[in-house]
Amino acid sequence: MAASSCRGAGGAPSPEEARAFLREANGTILRLSNEANQAGWVQNTYITVDTEAIAARANAAFMTAVTRFAKDATRFDHVELPEPERRQLTLLKNALTMAAPADPKEAEELAQLVASMEGMYGRGKYCQDGESGEACLDIEEITEILAKDRDPARLLDVWEGWHTIAPPMKQSYARFVELSNKGARELGFADTGAMWRSKYDMPPEAFSAELDRLWGQLRPLYLSLHAYVRAKLHERYGDQVPADGPIPAHLLGNIWAQDWSNLYDIVGPASGARTTSLTDVLQARNVSPTDMTRFGERFFTSLGFEPLPATFWERSLFVKPRDREVVCHASAWDVNNVDDLRFKMCIDQTAEDFTTIHHELGHNFYQRAYAGQPPIFRDSANEAFHEAIGDTIALSVTPEYLVKVGLFDRAPDASGDIALLLRTALERLAFLPFGLVVDAWRWRVFSGQVMPDGYNRAWWDLRERYQGVRPASARGDEFFDPGAKYHIPANTPYARYFLSSVLQFQFHRALSQATGCATPLHRCSIYGSAEAGKRLRATLEMGASRPWPDALDALTGQRQLDASAMADYYAPLKTWLDEQNKGAKVGW
Ligand SMILES: [Zn+2]
């Protein structure tokens, strides 16, 4: 009896215990996630010290529970279980973006650090000497100046101005790194960065290598674009932009030099046919923010998806409120994890926001498609899939599509294609190296390879290496320039955006082939295709219930990531760029 009782106490738990554990985990995660979503929604759309505190509490409760489940899941490591249950346990162990330490005081401190850094970012403003209140510039205004102003002194001033929001976060960030690493180690990961890289159904090292392989497929294309843009900026600004070195970061039309599309007036081909501007059409017709969103919804219904629920239209935030602070950064929510879909966006009448709407709705339609899965599986196949789906739809926002929905009168002929490809490459291709930098920096910070006294130097080393950009003025370690990018204070992993940039072209090529599109890839739109909709839905409904290669296979027939689709898409542009670059130095 005693021996048997000893074996029972010290032996492996039974499959029944594992199932009971998963039932509790699924139920609790759903309940606490809903509560954190409600609190988070209010915090994001009404920033005050109180909503921050409420959101921090709800997040702490959710994180503490998920952390407990992540730890407890290891108890069932050696239990014989069917694949879906085994996978739920694996996902639980990999579930966290931030692992709270077991010590409740430290867990609360960690949650507060993140909420307060996010608040600092949301309230961030550049106040010139002696100015205050209305005279200060917020992120929207600074974004506008960097996009449109061509006076280098003014650009440098507001670029430096925006970066003044970050040094006050630096100490919090360093403490956040300590605490979140402590939590990650309690779960058995080397550090928070290793924990993030474990979410891709492969070992953390294999994931880093996979990113390098993909970047290798695209780097030649990026170098061609970089050399061309640099030459045009050199013509415009003279020696402020070197003919053969890195480009000054404040002259690329965007706070982070991650999107160069605002430079089109400087770098666009002189003889190229003038492409019709969607922004002009939206403004001329005064298409309202909700009407812009209706276009996005109709894209999905044209593929066979159900329309958005009425509550989406009642509860979403479409315009920046005049009377309170909100987090304007666009995001998509499913507050009850079933059908309380919403998005939050300060919509302007621009082509960029029209595209972002399609992107955000991709998240919403994905969320609803997998709502039939157990709560642990209500997520995308991997983090990049969520980002890639909406962008895939955005690739189908072609002139032919805009004609079909009545925004353009007629599609331009092929003579304007290079101009069109250049325009989108300035956004999507220019983004790629920045998409690698943000997490390359954080992985080094979390691993301890980069310490607080070297934060800023490491940031600029990486930006120069990958992006070929540099700051115009000395940026010593008294600055904290990474903190001026939303995803750093908000602790949102970033490699997913790089991966999704690659994946969206792989998706687009496969879906375009499924629709029988015979034109060059950049002219294909899946709008209105039931076949494309069927493939898309099969992948979306899977949620996270299968390893991502299965989800990739359902949509594309391929099981490996492949950046060649993006190279295919931009092949005509690469040929053209290389002609323009003849005789000039490529690289830096
Ligand atoms: Zn997104």
XYZ file of C-alpha atoms and ligand atoms in Angstrom:
589
model
C 0.000 0.000 0.000
C 2.678 2.438 1.060
C 4.787 1.628 -1.997
C 1.805 2.043 -4.286
C 0.870 5.330 -2.657
C 4.448 6.538 -3.056
C 4.410 5.709 -6.767
C 1.103 7.534 -7.124
C 2.393 10.664 -5.437
C 5.736 10.844 -7.231
C 4.745 9.330 -10.617
C 3.619 10.984 -13.813
C 0.153 12.596 -13.822
C -2.563 10.803 -15.801
C -3.991 11.890 -19.181
C -7.211 12.677 -17.273
C -5.369 15.184 -15.093
C -3.849 16.756 -18.195
C -7.314 17.157 -19.732
C -8.721 18.665 -16.548
C -5.791 21.081 -16.530
C -6.442 22.092 -20.146
C -10.155 22.623 -19.435
C -9.291 24.950 -16.582
C -6.610 26.729 -18.618
C -8.918 27.289 -21.597
C -11.726 28.611 -19.380
C -9.562 30.889 -17.273
C -7.611 32.265 -20.222
C -10.822 33.171 -22.012
C -12.298 34.922 -18.978
C -9.160 36.892 -18.041
C -8.346 37.728 -21.644
C -11.801 39.240 -22.049
C -11.327 41.317 -18.899
C -7.879 42.488 -20.028
C -9.308 43.375 -23.453
C -12.061 45.491 -21.896
C -9.603 47.324 -19.672
C -7.079 47.653 -22.508
C -9.673 49.039 -24.884
C -10.636 51.772 -22.449
C -7.003 52.581 -21.692
C -6.162 52.848 -25.396
C -9.118 55.051 -26.214
C -9.037 57.208 -23.076
C -5.551 57.571 -21.591
C -5.603 58.655 -17.947
C -3.672 57.596 -14.854
C -6.744 55.635 -13.774
C -7.338 53.737 -16.994
C -3.638 52.903 -17.004
C -3.928 51.504 -13.506
C -7.041 49.500 -14.354
C -5.455 48.079 -17.492
C -2.274 47.269 -15.603
C -4.273 45.308 -12.994
C -6.221 43.366 -15.615
C -3.031 42.620 -17.533
C -1.273 41.536 -14.379
C -4.101 39.121 -13.555
C -4.036 37.700 -17.079
C -0.250 37.460 -17.174
C -0.071 35.830 -13.771
C -2.592 33.185 -14.825
C -0.951 32.501 -18.202
C 2.445 32.362 -16.520
C 1.103 29.852 -14.004
C -0.376 27.729 -16.808
C 2.875 27.991 -18.777
C 4.787 26.708 -15.763
C 2.240 24.024 -14.818
C 2.094 22.746 -18.402
C 5.602 21.341 -17.957
C 4.163 18.852 -15.407
C 2.570 16.981 -18.311
C 5.694 16.797 -20.477
C 5.808 13.012 -20.311
C 2.092 12.233 -20.449
C 0.924 10.299 -23.499
C -1.686 12.568 -25.178
C -3.373 12.937 -28.582
C -1.776 15.603 -30.790
C -4.307 18.442 -30.274
C -3.925 18.250 -26.505
C -0.162 17.898 -26.682
C -0.075 20.984 -28.917
C -2.195 23.005 -26.486
C 0.350 22.281 -23.771
C 3.229 23.311 -26.050
C 1.480 26.570 -26.970
C 0.828 27.302 -23.303
C 4.527 26.952 -22.600
C 5.313 29.384 -25.456
C 2.345 31.701 -24.883
C 3.932 34.712 -23.272
C 5.353 37.869 -24.788
C 6.314 38.864 -21.296
C 6.671 36.362 -18.471
C 5.834 37.804 -15.082
C 8.152 36.668 -12.297
C 6.465 34.416 -9.725
C 6.900 37.106 -7.059
C 3.590 39.033 -7.180
C 5.253 42.349 -6.309
C 7.652 42.006 -9.211
C 4.826 40.888 -11.515
C 2.889 44.028 -10.656
C 5.929 46.254 -11.068
C 6.503 44.740 -14.508
C 2.908 45.323 -15.611
C 3.069 48.912 -14.367
C 6.344 49.574 -16.168
C 4.832 48.526 -19.485
C 1.594 50.451 -18.970
C 3.493 53.593 -17.991
C 5.972 53.370 -20.892
C 3.068 52.909 -23.297
C 1.363 55.926 -21.703
C 4.530 58.033 -22.023
C 4.681 57.112 -25.678
C 0.981 57.863 -26.230
C 1.277 61.280 -24.585
C 4.663 61.957 -26.198
C 5.073 65.464 -27.625
C 7.877 67.706 -28.799
C 7.787 71.057 -27.043
C 10.295 73.557 -28.392
C 11.995 75.887 -25.910
C 9.434 77.633 -23.755
C 6.429 76.171 -25.530
C 3.701 74.179 -23.850
C 0.216 72.806 -24.450
C -1.198 73.381 -27.918
C 2.102 74.686 -29.306
C 3.762 71.297 -28.756
C 3.900 68.839 -31.650
C 2.393 65.355 -31.253
C 3.299 62.296 -33.298
C 0.657 62.994 -35.944
C 1.998 66.487 -36.564
C 5.614 65.360 -36.592
C 4.746 62.543 -38.996
C 3.137 65.094 -41.291
C 6.158 67.407 -41.207
C 8.609 64.596 -41.938
C 6.403 63.471 -44.811
C 5.991 66.848 -46.494
C 8.552 69.398 -45.371
C 11.719 69.561 -47.492
C 13.761 71.947 -45.352
C 16.548 69.779 -43.882
C 16.991 72.007 -40.815
C 13.300 71.804 -39.963
C 13.299 68.038 -40.572
C 16.265 67.532 -38.289
C 14.657 69.699 -35.612
C 11.398 67.736 -35.442
C 13.209 64.398 -35.849
C 15.357 65.213 -32.834
C 12.262 66.639 -31.125
C 10.288 63.420 -31.370
C 13.236 61.492 -29.961
C 13.110 63.637 -26.794
C 10.156 61.536 -25.611
C 12.370 58.494 -25.104
C 15.235 59.212 -22.665
C 12.785 59.382 -19.698
C 11.804 55.765 -20.516
C 15.319 54.392 -20.547
C 15.585 53.495 -16.880
C 12.133 51.896 -16.897
C 13.090 49.915 -19.951
C 16.269 48.579 -18.349
C 14.284 47.512 -15.269
C 11.621 45.971 -17.507
C 14.327 43.896 -19.237
C 15.572 42.600 -15.870
C 12.123 41.636 -14.630
C 10.827 40.108 -17.840
C 14.039 38.082 -18.211
C 13.564 36.805 -14.683
C 10.086 35.610 -15.612
C 11.339 33.994 -18.831
C 14.066 32.123 -16.970
C 11.536 30.802 -14.465
C 9.822 29.222 -17.490
C 13.017 27.579 -18.680
C 13.961 30.022 -21.482
C 17.407 31.594 -21.637
C 15.850 35.093 -21.760
C 12.816 36.950 -23.142
C 14.261 37.085 -26.676
C 14.786 33.309 -26.749
C 11.215 32.923 -25.517
C 9.948 35.015 -28.456
C 11.939 32.998 -30.976
C 10.535 29.735 -29.590
C 7.075 30.479 -30.989
C 7.853 29.333 -34.500
C 7.670 25.521 -34.317
C 11.476 25.354 -34.553
C 14.457 25.937 -32.205
C 15.270 29.623 -31.447
C 18.631 29.458 -33.324
C 16.974 27.929 -36.386
C 14.527 30.826 -36.446
C 17.264 33.472 -36.501
C 18.985 31.555 -39.309
C 15.705 31.388 -41.233
C 15.385 35.197 -41.100
C 18.922 35.567 -42.435
C 18.177 33.160 -45.277
C 15.092 35.157 -46.292
C 16.928 38.494 -46.046
C 19.632 37.018 -48.273
C 16.990 36.363 -50.950
C 15.979 40.049 -50.889
C 19.075 42.064 -49.992
C 20.219 42.599 -53.606
C 16.821 44.116 -54.392
C 17.065 46.410 -51.341
C 20.581 47.539 -52.249
C 19.362 48.568 -55.701
C 16.563 50.651 -54.203
C 18.835 52.177 -51.555
C 21.468 53.243 -54.110
C 18.825 54.787 -56.362
C 17.112 56.748 -53.569
C 20.448 57.930 -52.182
C 21.466 59.307 -55.578
C 18.186 61.222 -55.872
C 18.538 62.626 -52.345
C 22.139 63.587 -53.112
C 20.899 65.576 -56.121
C 18.327 67.249 -53.933
C 20.258 67.943 -50.725
C 23.856 68.004 -51.953
C 26.567 66.773 -49.612
C 24.168 66.417 -46.683
C 23.505 63.076 -48.352
C 26.756 61.319 -49.295
C 26.997 59.771 -52.750
C 28.254 56.488 -51.345
C 27.562 56.221 -47.583
C 24.568 55.664 -45.300
C 21.591 58.028 -45.732
C 20.768 60.526 -42.920
C 17.731 59.121 -41.104
C 15.695 62.352 -40.973
C 15.561 62.787 -44.767
C 13.623 59.637 -45.652
C 10.111 60.939 -45.043
C 9.369 58.945 -41.902
C 10.377 59.167 -38.229
C 12.071 55.741 -38.337
C 13.061 55.708 -42.032
C 10.980 52.536 -42.264
C 8.711 53.777 -45.039
C 10.083 55.961 -47.820
C 6.906 56.414 -49.816
C 6.699 60.097 -48.888
C 9.800 60.685 -51.012
C 7.983 59.797 -54.176
C 7.932 63.409 -55.392
C 11.746 63.456 -55.155
C 12.588 59.995 -56.452
C 9.719 59.184 -58.844
C 10.661 58.736 -62.516
C 10.507 62.107 -64.303
C 9.106 60.679 -67.515
C 6.869 58.068 -65.875
C 3.145 58.343 -66.431
C 1.559 60.212 -63.561
C -0.284 57.555 -61.565
C -3.732 58.447 -60.356
C -3.521 59.174 -56.637
C -5.990 57.363 -54.419
C -5.440 60.014 -51.758
C -6.642 62.691 -54.190
C -9.742 60.653 -55.034
C -10.608 60.035 -51.374
C -10.227 63.713 -50.565
C -12.001 65.001 -53.674
C -14.976 62.768 -52.939
C -14.720 63.370 -49.199
C -14.957 59.631 -48.439
C -15.577 59.421 -44.691
C -13.528 57.214 -42.331
C -16.426 54.756 -41.946
C -16.997 54.674 -45.694
C -13.306 53.933 -46.206
C -13.739 51.058 -43.760
C -16.770 49.809 -45.728
C -14.524 49.330 -48.756
C -12.309 47.060 -46.665
C -15.288 45.075 -45.415
C -16.600 44.604 -48.959
C -13.275 43.146 -50.030
C -13.709 40.348 -47.526
C -17.369 39.747 -48.319
C -16.390 39.500 -52.015
C -14.271 36.486 -51.033
C -17.223 34.824 -49.306
C -16.759 36.043 -45.712
C -19.740 37.186 -43.612
C -20.089 40.975 -43.124
C -18.801 42.531 -39.896
C -21.227 42.486 -36.935
C -23.270 45.617 -36.203
C -21.360 46.096 -32.947
C -18.144 46.631 -34.932
C -19.611 49.833 -36.331
C -20.990 50.974 -32.975
C -17.920 50.310 -30.844
C -14.879 50.994 -33.038
C -12.837 54.200 -32.933
C -12.424 55.638 -36.451
C -11.295 59.220 -35.845
C -9.007 60.923 -33.380
C -11.132 62.426 -30.624
C -10.606 66.134 -30.052
C -11.126 66.094 -26.304
C -8.900 63.347 -24.958
C -5.656 61.411 -25.378
C -5.807 58.095 -27.234
C -3.243 55.633 -28.603
C -3.597 56.451 -32.302
C -1.474 53.505 -33.425
C -3.921 51.320 -35.381
C -4.975 48.030 -33.784
C -7.674 45.370 -34.216
C -9.502 43.740 -31.327
C -11.858 40.882 -30.592
C -12.870 41.926 -27.111
C -14.839 38.789 -26.144
C -12.704 36.465 -28.284
C -15.791 35.446 -30.265
C -17.483 38.211 -32.231
C -16.968 41.554 -30.447
C -14.729 42.770 -33.259
C -13.462 46.351 -33.197
C -10.692 48.438 -34.517
C -9.070 51.583 -33.291
C -7.536 53.971 -35.731
C -7.221 57.723 -36.260
C -8.198 57.583 -39.935
C -7.104 60.262 -42.395
C -8.311 60.434 -45.994
C -5.147 58.938 -47.461
C -4.191 55.947 -49.597
C -1.957 54.814 -46.722
C -4.848 54.672 -44.277
C -7.055 53.008 -46.909
C -4.436 50.232 -47.053
C -4.060 50.086 -43.266
C -7.810 49.582 -42.959
C -7.532 46.472 -45.161
C -4.653 45.311 -42.985
C -6.495 45.810 -39.689
C -9.626 44.123 -40.994
C -7.442 41.135 -41.903
C -6.818 40.749 -38.163
C -10.550 41.032 -37.427
C -11.633 38.464 -40.019
C -8.892 36.116 -38.841
C -10.032 36.527 -35.215
C -13.581 35.637 -36.100
C -12.582 32.700 -38.349
C -10.765 30.884 -35.544
C -13.307 31.669 -32.813
C -14.581 28.057 -33.128
C -11.248 26.683 -31.836
C -10.475 26.091 -28.126
C -9.292 29.404 -26.587
C -5.640 28.281 -26.584
C -5.820 27.856 -30.381
C -7.537 31.221 -31.023
C -4.489 32.754 -32.593
C -2.768 32.805 -35.960
C -0.620 29.906 -37.227
C 2.361 31.972 -36.159
C 2.589 35.671 -35.305
C 3.505 36.616 -38.863
C 0.352 35.081 -40.323
C -1.835 37.573 -38.502
C 0.072 40.491 -40.015
C 0.371 38.894 -43.455
C -3.303 38.199 -44.100
C -4.479 41.806 -44.238
C -1.421 42.821 -46.220
C -2.207 40.098 -48.738
C -5.571 41.753 -49.248
C -3.786 45.103 -49.560
C -1.656 43.701 -52.425
C -4.929 43.160 -54.250
C -5.741 46.868 -53.970
C -4.674 47.323 -57.593
C -5.893 50.008 -60.002
C -8.083 47.323 -61.621
C -9.689 46.681 -58.223
C -10.189 50.404 -57.607
C -11.967 50.583 -60.964
C -14.225 47.675 -59.976
C -15.295 49.413 -56.749
C -15.802 52.743 -58.478
C -12.924 54.763 -57.005
C -10.981 55.021 -60.284
C -12.561 55.643 -63.682
C -10.090 53.474 -65.567
C -6.903 51.524 -64.900
C -3.695 53.013 -66.302
C -1.848 51.048 -69.006
C 1.462 49.245 -68.406
C 3.549 52.371 -69.077
C 2.961 53.441 -65.484
C 3.921 50.122 -63.892
C 7.476 51.042 -62.932
C 6.190 54.163 -61.235
C 3.601 52.092 -59.367
C 6.124 49.427 -58.341
C 8.578 52.071 -57.182
C 5.858 53.706 -55.118
C 5.035 50.480 -53.253
C 8.689 49.386 -52.983
C 9.373 52.652 -51.146
C 6.973 51.350 -48.525
C 7.294 47.554 -48.481
C 10.848 46.927 -49.588
C 12.318 49.862 -47.683
C 10.663 48.439 -44.578
C 12.417 45.031 -44.595
C 15.722 45.888 -42.906
C 13.978 47.996 -40.255
C 11.741 44.970 -39.687
C 14.873 43.035 -38.768
C 16.577 45.766 -36.727
C 13.971 46.184 -33.987
C 14.185 42.618 -32.724
C 17.847 42.157 -33.615
C 18.388 44.981 -31.116
C 16.022 43.559 -28.512
C 17.395 40.014 -28.765
C 20.820 41.469 -27.953
C 19.369 43.536 -25.093
C 17.458 40.620 -23.563
C 20.463 38.297 -23.851
C 22.710 40.819 -22.090
C 24.973 41.196 -25.116
C 23.930 44.878 -25.110
C 23.707 46.626 -21.724
C 21.933 49.939 -20.909
C 25.090 52.009 -21.375
C 25.309 50.685 -24.936
C 21.605 50.694 -25.905
C 21.797 53.617 -28.277
C 25.113 52.725 -29.917
C 23.888 49.189 -30.641
C 20.664 50.581 -32.109
C 22.522 52.788 -34.595
C 25.085 50.107 -35.433
C 22.256 47.803 -36.480
C 20.403 50.499 -38.367
C 23.504 51.308 -40.349
C 24.311 47.671 -41.035
C 20.816 46.610 -42.170
C 19.161 49.804 -43.380
C 22.142 51.818 -44.518
C 20.961 54.891 -42.558
C 22.694 56.990 -39.904
C 21.670 59.863 -37.603
C 22.530 63.365 -38.795
C 23.798 64.421 -35.376
C 25.708 62.564 -32.667
C 23.401 60.228 -30.753
C 25.328 59.193 -27.653
C 24.075 56.887 -24.942
C 22.365 59.770 -23.128
C 19.643 59.198 -25.759
C 17.309 56.227 -25.987
C 16.299 56.297 -29.634
C 14.765 52.784 -29.704
C 12.171 54.079 -27.188
C 10.842 56.501 -29.810
C 9.392 53.518 -31.688
C 6.019 52.339 -30.369
C 6.809 48.621 -30.263
C 9.713 49.066 -27.833
C 7.810 50.747 -24.944
C 4.696 48.691 -25.795
C 6.795 45.497 -25.782
C 5.399 44.151 -29.045
C 7.650 41.674 -30.867
C 8.648 42.909 -34.307
C 10.196 40.050 -36.324
C 6.624 39.146 -37.246
C 6.391 42.269 -39.427
C 9.471 41.278 -41.413
C 8.177 37.740 -41.807
C 4.732 38.919 -42.756
C 6.236 41.215 -45.408
C 7.770 38.149 -47.001
C 4.775 35.868 -46.406
C 2.243 38.241 -47.931
C 3.933 37.926 -51.318
C 4.071 34.156 -50.991
C 0.330 34.220 -50.173
C -0.396 36.672 -52.974
C 1.475 34.636 -55.590
C -0.310 31.417 -54.569
C -3.793 32.984 -54.383
C -3.267 34.813 -57.683
C -2.313 31.528 -59.304
C -5.464 29.984 -57.799
C -7.587 32.677 -59.433
C -5.856 31.951 -62.763
C -4.352 35.427 -62.992
C -2.096 35.542 -66.055
C -0.791 39.129 -65.807
C 2.456 40.049 -63.990
C 2.052 39.442 -60.249
C 1.693 43.117 -59.331
C -1.380 43.410 -61.573
C -3.279 40.496 -59.970
C -6.164 41.092 -57.553
C -8.033 38.316 -55.757
C -11.037 40.606 -55.191
C -14.218 38.644 -55.937
C -12.520 35.225 -56.173
C -14.422 32.424 -54.422
C -11.477 30.026 -54.948
C -9.012 32.381 -53.258
C -11.557 32.936 -50.474
C -11.870 29.192 -49.915
C -8.103 28.705 -49.509
C -7.829 31.736 -47.270
C -10.669 30.561 -45.049
C -9.161 27.069 -44.659
C -5.993 28.634 -43.259
C -7.757 31.215 -41.079
C -10.118 28.702 -39.480
C -7.184 26.517 -38.399
C -6.040 29.228 -36.027
C -3.036 27.904 -34.143
C -4.332 24.331 -34.012
C -1.663 23.052 -36.445
C 2.051 23.836 -36.883
C 2.377 26.818 -39.237
C 3.802 24.806 -42.183
C 0.381 23.091 -42.373
C -1.373 26.462 -42.502
C 1.084 27.683 -45.135
C 0.499 24.513 -47.138
C -3.303 24.927 -47.070
C -2.972 28.381 -48.607
C 0.051 28.028 -50.895
C 0.853 24.323 -51.384
C 4.340 25.073 -49.975
C 5.663 24.102 -46.540
C 8.708 26.406 -46.481
C 8.964 30.195 -46.309
C 10.026 31.587 -49.665
C 11.008 35.219 -50.278
C 11.301 34.616 -54.023
C 7.664 35.634 -54.479
C 8.565 39.173 -53.373
C 11.593 39.194 -55.676
C 9.297 38.030 -58.529
C 6.814 40.775 -57.795
C 9.524 43.451 -57.997
C 11.619 41.889 -60.776
C 10.633 44.544 -63.381
C 11.583 47.281 -60.905
C 14.952 45.667 -60.136
C 15.862 45.707 -63.831
C 14.911 49.369 -64.081
C 16.753 50.382 -60.869
C 19.933 48.658 -62.005
C 19.853 50.660 -65.245
C 19.489 53.909 -63.267
C 22.326 52.890 -60.920
C 24.811 52.185 -63.719
C 28.225 53.526 -62.757
C 27.143 54.503 -59.239
C 28.241 52.779 -56.061
C 25.751 50.299 -54.613
C 25.891 49.691 -50.837
C 27.574 51.796 -48.155
Zn -1.244 44.488 -37.760
